[in-house]
PDB file of C-alpha atoms in Angstrom:
ATOM      1  CA  MET C 836      43.269 -61.212  32.147  1.00 41.00           C
ATOM      2  CA  PRO C 837      42.486 -58.504  35.125  1.00 47.00           C
ATOM      3  CA  GLU C 838      39.559 -60.949  37.514  1.00 49.00           C
ATOM      4  CA  SER C 839      36.755 -57.951  35.871  1.00 59.00           C
ATOM      5  CA  GLY C 840      37.580 -58.302  32.579  1.00 59.00           C
ATOM      6  CA  ALA C 841      37.491 -62.337  32.898  1.00 56.00           C
ATOM      7  CA  GLN C 842      33.973 -61.496  34.560  1.00 62.00           C
ATOM      8  CA  LEU C 843      32.800 -59.282  31.700  1.00 67.00           C
ATOM      9  CA  LEU C 844      33.888 -61.869  29.226  1.00 67.00           C
ATOM     10  CA  ILE C 845      31.849 -64.825  31.183  1.00 64.00           C
ATOM     11  CA  THR C 846      28.751 -62.091  31.510  1.00 68.00           C
ATOM     12  CA  LEU C 847      28.981 -61.668  27.634  1.00 71.00           C
ATOM     13  CA  ALA C 848      28.973 -65.129  27.205  1.00 68.00           C
ATOM     14  CA  MET C 849      25.879 -65.596  29.172  1.00 72.00           C
ATOM     15  CA  ILE C 850      23.433 -62.830  27.569  1.00 76.00           C
ATOM     16  CA  PRO C 851      22.933 -64.804  24.794  1.00 80.00           C
ATOM     17  CA  THR C 852      22.676 -68.911  26.056  1.00 75.00           C
ATOM     18  CA  PHE C 853      19.731 -67.506  28.588  1.00 80.00           C
ATOM     19  CA  GLY C 854      17.784 -65.132  25.444  1.00 83.00           C
ATOM     20  CA  PHE C 855      17.972 -67.913  23.176  1.00 81.00           C
ATOM     21  CA  CYS C 856      16.127 -70.005  26.892  1.00 81.00           C
ATOM     22  CA  PHE C 857      13.532 -66.838  26.845  1.00 85.00           C
ATOM     23  CA  VAL C 858      12.655 -66.725  23.326  1.00 87.00           C
ATOM     24  CA  MET C 859      12.076 -70.807  23.128  1.00 82.00           C
ATOM     25  CA  LEU C 860      10.006 -70.950  26.053  1.00 83.00           C
ATOM     26  CA  ALA C 861       7.906 -67.909  24.638  1.00 88.00           C
ATOM     27  CA  TYR C 862       7.723 -69.496  21.366  1.00 85.00           C
ATOM     28  CA  TRP C 863       6.117 -72.532  22.880  1.00 78.00           C
ATOM     29  CA  ALA C 864       3.843 -70.414  24.793  1.00 83.00           C
ATOM     30  CA  ILE C 865       2.323 -69.079  21.564  1.00 87.00           C
ATOM     31  CA  ASP C 866       2.229 -71.745  19.519  1.00 80.00           C
ATOM     32  CA  GLY C 867       0.386 -73.610  22.137  1.00 74.00           C
ATOM     33  CA  LYS C 868       2.966 -76.268  23.187  1.00 70.00           C
ATOM     34  CA  LEU C 869       3.558 -75.559  26.440  1.00 73.00           C
ATOM     35  CA  HIS C 870       1.359 -74.221  28.938  1.00 76.00           C
ATOM     36  CA  PRO C 871       1.377 -70.128  29.596  1.00 84.00           C
ATOM     37  CA  GLY C 872       1.607 -71.308  33.275  1.00 82.00           C
ATOM     38  CA  TYR C 873       4.939 -72.963  32.940  1.00 76.00           C
ATOM     39  CA  ALA C 874       6.315 -70.998  30.475  1.00 82.00           C
ATOM     40  CA  PHE C 875       6.015 -67.802  32.755  1.00 86.00           C
ATOM     41  CA  CYS C 876       7.495 -69.977  35.499  1.00 81.00           C
ATOM     42  CA  GLY C 877      10.605 -71.106  33.606  1.00 79.00           C
ATOM     43  CA  ALA C 878      10.887 -67.777  32.534  1.00 85.00           C
ATOM     44  CA  SER C 879      11.075 -66.527  36.268  1.00 86.00           C
ATOM     45  CA  LEU C 880      13.676 -69.028  37.366  1.00 78.00           C
ATOM     46  CA  LEU C 881      15.950 -68.673  34.451  1.00 80.00           C
ATOM     47  CA  ALA C 882      15.458 -64.297  35.394  1.00 84.00           C
ATOM     48  CA  PHE C 883      16.693 -65.699  39.442  1.00 81.00           C
ATOM     49  CA  LEU C 884      19.878 -67.298  37.416  1.00 77.00           C
ATOM     50  CA  ASN C 885      20.301 -64.153  35.544  1.00 80.00           C
ATOM     51  CA  PHE C 886      20.188 -62.343  38.285  1.00 81.00           C
ATOM     52  CA  VAL C 887      22.152 -64.709  40.725  1.00 76.00           C
ATOM     53  CA  ALA C 888      24.923 -64.951  37.594  1.00 75.00           C
ATOM     54  CA  ILE C 889      25.261 -60.871  37.716  1.00 76.00           C
ATOM     55  CA  SER C 890      25.128 -59.928  41.234  1.00 76.00           C
ATOM     56  CA  THR C 891      27.444 -61.927  42.356  1.00 74.00           C
ATOM     57  CA  PRO C 892      31.276 -61.236  41.924  1.00 73.00           C
ATOM     58  CA  ASN C 893      32.565 -65.098  41.657  1.00 71.00           C
ATOM     59  CA  SER C 894      33.736 -66.285  38.260  1.00 71.00           C
ATOM     60  CA  ALA C 895      33.352 -69.846  39.838  1.00 69.00           C
ATOM     61  CA  VAL C 896      29.274 -69.371  40.545  1.00 70.00           C
ATOM     62  CA  LYS C 897      28.868 -67.400  37.183  1.00 73.00           C
ATOM     63  CA  ILE C 898      30.683 -69.936  34.629  1.00 71.00           C
ATOM     64  CA  GLY C 899      28.842 -72.907  37.414  1.00 72.00           C
ATOM     65  CA  ILE C 900      25.757 -70.953  36.053  1.00 74.00           C
ATOM     66  CA  MET C 901      26.689 -71.174  32.471  1.00 73.00           C
ATOM     67  CA  LEU C 902      27.537 -74.620  32.770  1.00 70.00           C
ATOM     68  CA  ILE C 903      23.804 -74.975  34.168  1.00 72.00           C
ATOM     69  CA  ILE C 904      22.064 -73.017  31.595  1.00 73.00           C
ATOM     70  CA  ILE C 905      24.129 -74.716  28.685  1.00 70.00           C
ATOM     71  CA  THR C 906      22.678 -77.963  30.634  1.00 65.00           C
ATOM     72  CA  GLY C 907      18.839 -76.643  30.147  1.00 66.00           C
ATOM     73  CA  VAL C 908      20.060 -75.754  26.088  1.00 69.00           C
ATOM     74  CA  ALA C 909      20.540 -79.154  26.075  1.00 65.00           C
ATOM     75  CA  PHE C 910      17.400 -80.800  26.961  1.00 65.00           C
ATOM     76  CA  PHE C 911      15.806 -78.207  24.043  1.00 66.00           C
ATOM     77  CA  PRO C 912      16.395 -81.223  21.223  1.00 70.00           C
ATOM     78  CA  TYR C 913      14.569 -83.850  23.555  1.00 65.00           C
ATOM     79  CA  ALA C 914      11.605 -80.804  24.074  1.00 65.00           C
ATOM     80  CA  SER C 915      10.983 -80.953  20.502  1.00 68.00           C
ATOM     81  CA  THR C 916      11.220 -84.735  20.057  1.00 72.00           C
ATOM     82  CA  GLN C 917       8.028 -84.942  22.976  1.00 67.00           C
ATOM     83  CA  PHE C 918       6.739 -82.475  21.417  1.00 69.00           C
ATOM     84  CA  GLU C 919       6.200 -84.220  17.786  1.00 73.00           C
ATOM     85  CA  ARG C 920       5.830 -87.577  19.192  1.00 72.00           C
ATOM     86  CA  ALA C 921       2.517 -86.005  21.540  1.00 72.00           C
ATOM     87  CA  GLU C 922       1.231 -84.164  17.973  1.00 73.00           C
ATOM     88  CA  LEU C 923       1.566 -87.402  16.415  1.00 76.00           C
ATOM     89  CA  GLN C 924      -0.069 -89.667  19.621  1.00 75.00           C
ATOM     90  CA  ALA C 925      -3.079 -87.163  18.803  1.00 77.00           C
ATOM     91  CA  VAL C 926      -3.491 -88.206  15.625  1.00 79.00           C
ATOM     92  CA  ASP C 927      -3.787 -91.892  16.827  1.00 81.00           C
ATOM     93  CA  VAL C 928      -6.071 -91.150  19.776  1.00 83.00           C
ATOM     94  CA  MET C 929      -8.428 -88.793  17.220  1.00 86.00           C
ATOM     95  CA  ARG C 930      -8.584 -91.809  14.763  1.00 86.00           C
ATOM     96  CA  LEU C 931      -9.013 -94.295  17.749  1.00 86.00           C
ATOM     97  CA  GLU C 932     -12.305 -91.563  18.491  1.00 88.00           C
ATOM     98  CA  LYS C 933     -13.593 -92.062  15.076  1.00 90.00           C
ATOM     99  CA  ALA C 934     -13.430 -95.432  14.953  1.00 90.00           C
ATOM    100  CA  HIS C 935     -15.119 -96.116  18.383  1.00 86.00           C
ATOM    101  CA  LYS C 936     -17.674 -93.826  16.681  1.00 89.00           C
ATOM    102  CA  ALA C 937     -18.391 -95.474  13.406  1.00 89.00           C
ATOM    103  CA  LEU C 938     -18.080 -99.005  15.223  1.00 87.00           C
ATOM    104  CA  ALA C 939     -20.969 -98.022  17.689  1.00 85.00           C
ATOM    105  CA  LYS C 940     -23.092 -97.564  14.668  1.00 87.00           C
ATOM    106  CA  HIS C 941     -21.945-100.851  13.040  1.00 86.00           C
ATOM    107  CA  SER C 942     -20.657-103.432  15.885  1.00 82.00           C
ATOM    108  CA  ASP C 943     -20.127-105.798  12.800  1.00 84.00           C
ATOM    109  CA  ASN C 944     -17.504-103.646  10.732  1.00 90.00           C
ATOM    110  CA  ILE C 945     -14.619-105.859  10.187  1.00 92.00           C
ATOM    111  CA  ALA C 946     -12.504-102.849   8.687  1.00 91.00           C
ATOM    112  CA  VAL C 947     -12.942-100.388  11.437  1.00 92.00           C
ATOM    113  CA  ARG C 948     -11.723-103.449  14.273  1.00 92.00           C
ATOM    114  CA  PHE C 949      -8.925-103.520  12.698  1.00 94.00           C
ATOM    115  CA  ASP C 950      -8.303-100.304  11.680  1.00 92.00           C
ATOM    116  CA  ILE C 951      -8.442 -99.747  15.771  1.00 92.00           C
ATOM    117  CA  ALA C 952      -5.698-103.042  15.875  1.00 93.00           C
ATOM    118  CA  LYS C 953      -3.515-101.134  13.962  1.00 92.00           C
ATOM    119  CA  THR C 954      -3.788 -97.621  15.451  1.00 89.00           C
ATOM    120  CA  LEU C 955      -3.290 -99.552  18.989  1.00 89.00           C
ATOM    121  CA  TYR C 956      -0.398-101.545  17.251  1.00 91.00           C
ATOM    122  CA  ASP C 957       1.158 -97.507  15.727  1.00 86.00           C
ATOM    123  CA  TYR C 958       0.598 -96.086  19.670  1.00 82.00           C
ATOM    124  CA  GLY C 959       2.757 -98.381  21.171  1.00 83.00           C
ATOM    125  CA  LEU C 960      -0.199-100.628  22.518  1.00 87.00           C
ATOM    126  CA  PRO C 961       1.250-103.985  20.013  1.00 92.00           C
ATOM    127  CA  GLY C 962      -0.874-107.571  22.428  1.00 92.00           C
ATOM    128  CA  HIS C 963      -3.819-105.653  22.354  1.00 92.00           C
ATOM    129  CA  ALA C 964      -3.746-104.837  18.488  1.00 94.00           C
ATOM    130  CA  ILE C 965      -3.104-107.776  17.846  1.00 95.00           C
ATOM    131  CA  ALA C 966      -5.370-110.098  19.940  1.00 94.00           C
ATOM    132  CA  ILE C 967      -8.031-107.518  18.239  1.00 94.00           C
ATOM    133  CA  ALA C 968      -6.846-108.603  14.977  1.00 94.00           C
ATOM    134  CA  GLU C 969      -6.587-112.130  15.229  1.00 94.00           C
ATOM    135  CA  THR C 970      -9.507-112.137  17.150  1.00 92.00           C
ATOM    136  CA  THR C 971     -11.440-110.800  14.648  1.00 93.00           C
ATOM    137  CA  LEU C 972     -10.254-112.868  11.882  1.00 93.00           C
ATOM    138  CA  ARG C 973     -10.653-115.820  13.239  1.00 91.00           C
ATOM    139  CA  ALA C 974     -14.635-114.571  13.840  1.00 89.00           C
ATOM    140  CA  ILE C 975     -14.560-113.913   9.848  1.00 91.00           C
ATOM    141  CA  ASP C 976     -16.491-117.227   7.735  1.00 86.00           C
ATOM    142  CA  ALA C 977     -13.517-118.832   5.886  1.00 83.00           C
ATOM    143  CA  THR C 978     -16.485-120.576   3.460  1.00 86.00           C
ATOM    144  CA  VAL C 979     -15.444-120.254   0.020  1.00 84.00           C
ATOM    145  CA  ASP C 980     -18.703-119.163  -2.050  1.00 80.00           C
ATOM    146  CA  PRO C 981     -18.026-121.377  -5.390  1.00 81.00           C
ATOM    147  CA  THR C 982     -19.706-118.553  -7.122  1.00 80.00           C
ATOM    148  CA  ALA C 983     -16.624-115.596  -6.737  1.00 76.00           C
ATOM    149  CA  ASN C 984     -14.091-118.963  -5.744  1.00 81.00           C
ATOM    150  CA  THR C 985     -13.405-117.206  -2.441  1.00 82.00           C
ATOM    151  CA  SER C 986     -13.893-117.152   0.750  1.00 86.00           C
ATOM    152  CA  MET C 987     -14.875-113.096   3.001  1.00 86.00           C
ATOM    153  CA  ARG C 988     -11.952-114.028   4.821  1.00 85.00           C
ATOM    154  CA  ASN C 989      -9.240-113.937   1.629  1.00 87.00           C
ATOM    155  CA  LEU C 990     -10.770-110.797   1.321  1.00 87.00           C
ATOM    156  CA  PHE C 991      -8.597-109.795   4.124  1.00 91.00           C
ATOM    157  CA  MET C 992      -5.370-111.362   3.946  1.00 91.00           C
ATOM    158  CA  ASN C 993      -3.326-108.203   3.291  1.00 92.00           C
ATOM    159  CA  GLU C 994      -4.477-108.018   6.678  1.00 93.00           C
ATOM    160  CA  ALA C 995      -3.219-111.307   8.071  1.00 93.00           C
ATOM    161  CA  GLN C 996      -0.231-111.000   6.928  1.00 94.00           C
ATOM    162  CA  LYS C 997       0.302-108.240   8.553  1.00 95.00           C
ATOM    163  CA  VAL C 998      -0.859-109.372  12.347  1.00 95.00           C
ATOM    164  CA  LYS C 999       1.261-112.437  11.542  1.00 94.00           C
ATOM    165  CA  PHE C1000       4.509-109.772  10.789  1.00 95.00           C
ATOM    166  CA  TRP C1001       3.327-108.225  14.231  1.00 95.00           C
ATOM    167  CA  ARG C1002       3.013-111.401  16.215  1.00 94.00           C
ATOM    168  CA  LYS C1003       6.757-112.280  14.690  1.00 93.00           C
ATOM    169  CA  ASN C1004       8.365-109.046  15.690  1.00 92.00           C
ATOM    170  CA  LEU C1005       7.196-108.571  19.188  1.00 92.00           C
ATOM    171  CA  THR C1006       9.413-108.067  21.325  1.00 88.00           C
ATOM    172  CA  ASP C1007       7.348-107.193  24.826  1.00 86.00           C
ATOM    173  CA  PRO C1008       6.876-110.141  26.634  1.00 83.00           C
ATOM    174  CA  ASN C1009       4.329-107.908  28.907  1.00 86.00           C
ATOM    175  CA  ALA C1010       2.373-107.473  26.063  1.00 89.00           C
ATOM    176  CA  PHE C1011      -0.255-109.362  26.414  1.00 92.00           C
ATOM    177  CA  GLU C1012      -1.287-108.043  30.223  1.00 91.00           C
ATOM    178  CA  PRO C1013      -4.666-107.248  31.176  1.00 90.00           C
ATOM    179  CA  VAL C1014      -5.604-103.625  31.386  1.00 89.00           C
ATOM    180  CA  LYS C1015      -7.772-101.999  34.112  1.00 89.00           C
ATOM    181  CA  CYS C1016     -10.683-100.256  32.285  1.00 91.00           C
ATOM    182  CA  HIS C1017     -10.447 -96.336  34.229  1.00 86.00           C
ATOM    183  CA  ALA C1018     -13.997 -96.010  34.608  1.00 89.00           C
ATOM    184  CA  CYS C1019     -14.882 -99.612  36.860  1.00 93.00           C
ATOM    185  CA  GLY C1020     -11.808-100.795  37.293  1.00 90.00           C
ATOM    186  CA  THR C1021     -12.341-103.892  36.097  1.00 93.00           C
ATOM    187  CA  MET C1022      -9.574-106.223  34.195  1.00 93.00           C
ATOM    188  CA  ASN C1023     -10.106-106.609  30.941  1.00 92.00           C
ATOM    189  CA  PRO C1024      -8.260-109.846  29.202  1.00 91.00           C
ATOM    190  CA  VAL C1025      -6.501-108.586  25.355  1.00 89.00           C
ATOM    191  CA  GLY C1026      -8.435-108.572  22.321  1.00 89.00           C
ATOM    192  CA  ASN C1027     -11.507-106.315  23.479  1.00 90.00           C
ATOM    193  CA  ILE C1028     -12.467-103.478  22.543  1.00 90.00           C
ATOM    194  CA  ALA C1029     -14.908-102.830  25.086  1.00 89.00           C
ATOM    195  CA  CYS C1030     -14.907-103.122  29.304  1.00 91.00           C
ATOM    196  CA  VAL C1031     -16.435-106.242  29.559  1.00 91.00           C
ATOM    197  CA  ARG C1032     -18.297-105.141  33.049  1.00 92.00           C
ATOM    198  CA  CYS C1033     -18.881-101.364  32.356  1.00 93.00           C
ATOM    199  CA  LYS C1034     -18.658-102.038  28.205  1.00 89.00           C
ATOM    200  CA  GLY C1035     -16.887 -98.482  27.829  1.00 90.00           C
ATOM    201  CA  PRO C1036     -13.583 -97.833  25.765  1.00 90.00           C
ATOM    202  CA  PHE C1037     -10.944 -98.705  27.577  1.00 90.00           C
ATOM    203  CA  LEU C1038      -8.216 -98.909  25.378  1.00 87.00           C
ATOM    204  CA  LEU C1039      -9.198 -95.175  24.479  1.00 86.00           C
ATOM    205  CA  GLU C1040      -9.643 -93.736  27.616  1.00 84.00           C
ATOM    206  CA  LEU C1041      -6.229 -95.432  28.204  1.00 82.00           C
ATOM    207  CA  ALA C1042      -4.889 -93.534  25.546  1.00 81.00           C
ATOM    208  CA  ARG C1043      -6.266 -90.383  26.446  1.00 78.00           C
ATOM    209  CA  ARG C1044      -4.657 -90.524  29.543  1.00 73.00           C
ATOM    210  CA  GLU C1045      -1.424 -91.962  28.733  1.00 64.00           C
ATOM    211  CA  ASN C1046      -0.964 -89.277  25.328  1.00 56.00           C
ATOM    212  CA  LEU C1047       1.586 -86.489  25.843  1.00 52.00           C
ATOM    213  CA  SER C1048       0.260 -82.938  26.879  1.00 55.00           C
ATOM    214  CA  GLN C1049       1.868 -79.638  27.358  1.00 52.00           C
ATOM    215  CA  ALA C1050       1.276 -80.044  30.717  1.00 57.00           C
ATOM    216  CA  MET C1051       2.898 -83.366  31.103  1.00 60.00           C
ATOM    217  CA  PHE C1052       5.749 -81.299  29.289  1.00 63.00           C
ATOM    218  CA  GLY C1053       5.372 -78.298  31.299  1.00 65.00           C
ATOM    219  CA  LYS C1054       6.420 -80.290  34.180  1.00 66.00           C
ATOM    220  CA  LEU C1055       9.295 -81.482  32.560  1.00 67.00           C
ATOM    221  CA  VAL C1056      10.443 -77.295  31.404  1.00 68.00           C
ATOM    222  CA  LEU C1057       9.022 -76.833  35.163  1.00 69.00           C
ATOM    223  CA  GLY C1058      11.344 -79.184  37.003  1.00 69.00           C
ATOM    224  CA  TRP C1059      14.412 -78.751  35.006  1.00 70.00           C
ATOM    225  CA  GLY C1060      13.454 -75.264  36.027  1.00 70.00           C
ATOM    226  CA  MET C1061      13.929 -75.607  39.940  1.00 71.00           C
ATOM    227  CA  SER C1062      16.560 -77.370  40.213  1.00 70.00           C
ATOM    228  CA  ALA C1063      19.003 -75.354  37.928  1.00 71.00           C
ATOM    229  CA  ALA C1064      17.513 -72.157  40.507  1.00 72.00           C
ATOM    230  CA  ALA C1065      18.484 -74.635  43.239  1.00 74.00           C
ATOM    231  CA  LEU C1066      21.960 -75.609  42.076  1.00 70.00           C
ATOM    232  CA  GLY C1067      22.221 -72.285  41.025  1.00 70.00           C
ATOM    233  CA  GLY C1068      20.950 -70.847  44.752  1.00 72.00           C
ATOM    234  CA  GLY C1069      23.347 -73.135  46.322  1.00 74.00           C
ATOM    235  CA  LEU C1070      26.339 -71.790  44.272  1.00 71.00           C
ATOM    236  CA  TRP C1071      25.933 -68.773  45.248  1.00 72.00           C
ATOM    237  CA  ALA C1072      26.083 -69.114  49.079  1.00 76.00           C
ATOM    238  CA  LEU C1073      28.836 -71.159  48.791  1.00 72.00           C
ATOM    239  CA  THR C1074      30.716 -68.627  47.502  1.00 72.00           C
ATOM    240  CA  THR C1075      28.907 -65.497  49.304  1.00 75.00           C
ATOM    241  CA  LEU C1076      27.838 -66.201  52.754  1.00 78.00           C
ATOM    242  CA  PRO C1077      30.064 -67.667  55.683  1.00 82.00           C
ATOM    243  CA  LEU C1078      29.283 -70.921  57.184  1.00 80.00           C
ATOM    244  CA  PRO C1079      27.049 -72.189  58.807  1.00 84.00           C
ATOM    245  CA  TRP C1080      24.506 -70.111  56.748  1.00 82.00           C
ATOM    246  CA  SER C1081      26.181 -71.172  53.271  1.00 77.00           C
ATOM    247  CA  ALA C1082      25.688 -74.757  53.641  1.00 78.00           C
ATOM    248  CA  ILE C1083      22.540 -74.449  55.791  1.00 85.00           C
ATOM    249  CA  ILE C1084      20.867 -72.672  51.868  1.00 80.00           C
ATOM    250  CA  LEU C1085      22.329 -74.844  50.033  1.00 72.00           C
ATOM    251  CA  VAL C1086      20.621 -78.206  51.562  1.00 80.00           C
ATOM    252  CA  ALA C1087      17.331 -76.072  51.859  1.00 82.00           C
ATOM    253  CA  SER C1088      17.513 -75.325  48.460  1.00 75.00           C
ATOM    254  CA  LEU C1089      17.970 -78.530  47.021  1.00 72.00           C
ATOM    255  CA  VAL C1090      15.183 -80.032  49.565  1.00 79.00           C
ATOM    256  CA  ILE C1091      12.591 -77.916  48.570  1.00 76.00           C
ATOM    257  CA  ALA C1092      14.179 -78.652  45.246  1.00 69.00           C
ATOM    258  CA  GLY C1093      12.838 -81.642  46.062  1.00 71.00           C
ATOM    259  CA  VAL C1094      10.282 -81.552  47.967  1.00 73.00           C
ATOM    260  CA  LEU C1095       8.601 -79.240  44.964  1.00 67.00           C
ATOM    261  CA  LEU C1096       9.906 -82.109  42.526  1.00 60.00           C
ATOM    262  CA  SER C1097       7.978 -85.052  43.977  1.00 68.00           C
ATOM    263  CA  LEU C1098       4.452 -83.248  44.173  1.00 64.00           C
ATOM    264  CA  LEU C1099       5.170 -82.144  40.627  1.00 57.00           C
ATOM    265  CA  PHE C1100       5.045 -85.159  39.789  1.00 52.00           C
ATOM    266  CA  ARG C1101       3.213 -87.589  41.593  1.00 57.00           C
ATOM    267  CA  ASP C1102       0.528 -89.585  40.311  1.00 47.00           C
ATOM    268  CA  ARG C1103      -2.758 -87.549  40.498  1.00 43.00           C
ATOM    269  CA  SER C1104      -4.467 -90.070  38.945  1.00 38.00           C
ATOM    270  CA  LYS C1105      -7.714 -92.128  40.332  1.00 33.00           C
ATOM    271  CA  TYR C1106      -6.467 -95.650  39.530  1.00 31.00           C
ATOM    272  CA  LYS C1107      -2.546 -95.154  40.157  1.00 34.00           C
ATOM    273  CA  GLN C1108      -1.602 -98.551  37.845  1.00 37.00           C
ATOM    274  CA  ILE C1109      -3.989 -98.724  34.422  1.00 35.00           C
ATOM    275  CA  VAL C1110      -2.195-101.685  33.464  1.00 36.00           C
ATOM    276  CA  ALA C1111      -1.741-104.872  35.616  1.00 35.00           C
ATOM    277  CA  ASP C1112       1.999-105.755  36.645  1.00 35.00           C
TER     278      ASP C1112
END
């Protein structure tokens, strides 16, 4: 097959792949899952790769960019999984907020304490969930009422069995490490719901800060786009420009992408380490 015919086939094959990526970015932006700014940046980077792929006469560059975009398409199932996880985490945070409000009104509400423990366990903090539940269980009166022939603790047998199950299946050796309060910086041992110093809901704040957001996923999309653009630009330079300019542009594009990625994913939090090592 002539070179021009091969290039035409490669170009035609790229159109649906690029189109799929553009449609997905637009869908996520409209659906509120991805910040419009990140969607625009991702689309711009895709447009840049599309321009390079169409304008270059080199079939190898076209194929290389095609492979880069296919890698990005393989990223979309992971993206959907992260969106679902973010939605579940958002529900857990709402449950924690509701439980903390109820506990603020009635600090001796045993059911609410167990609800907080269960939510923390579902969220991924099993050590703190176990400690809070066990502390609550120990505080429940075990005296048997002769009239009812039962005790207050017997009313929470299901919760007691659940806590035993949690502890039996605990595999994380660092699950019971203390947690730093974001408000005052105090290290709080497991078993506490309020910070020992400022009395703030430090576990709720931890859940809020660790909750996946559209901004975080937007960084993933933008990070992939910058990496793809750097690789695409490097391929174009290697096959289009003479040495040493092609090598210089390739190295420069990779360095710039690396710097941008480091800035994009740097830790901007006031406390760089929330949970103690």
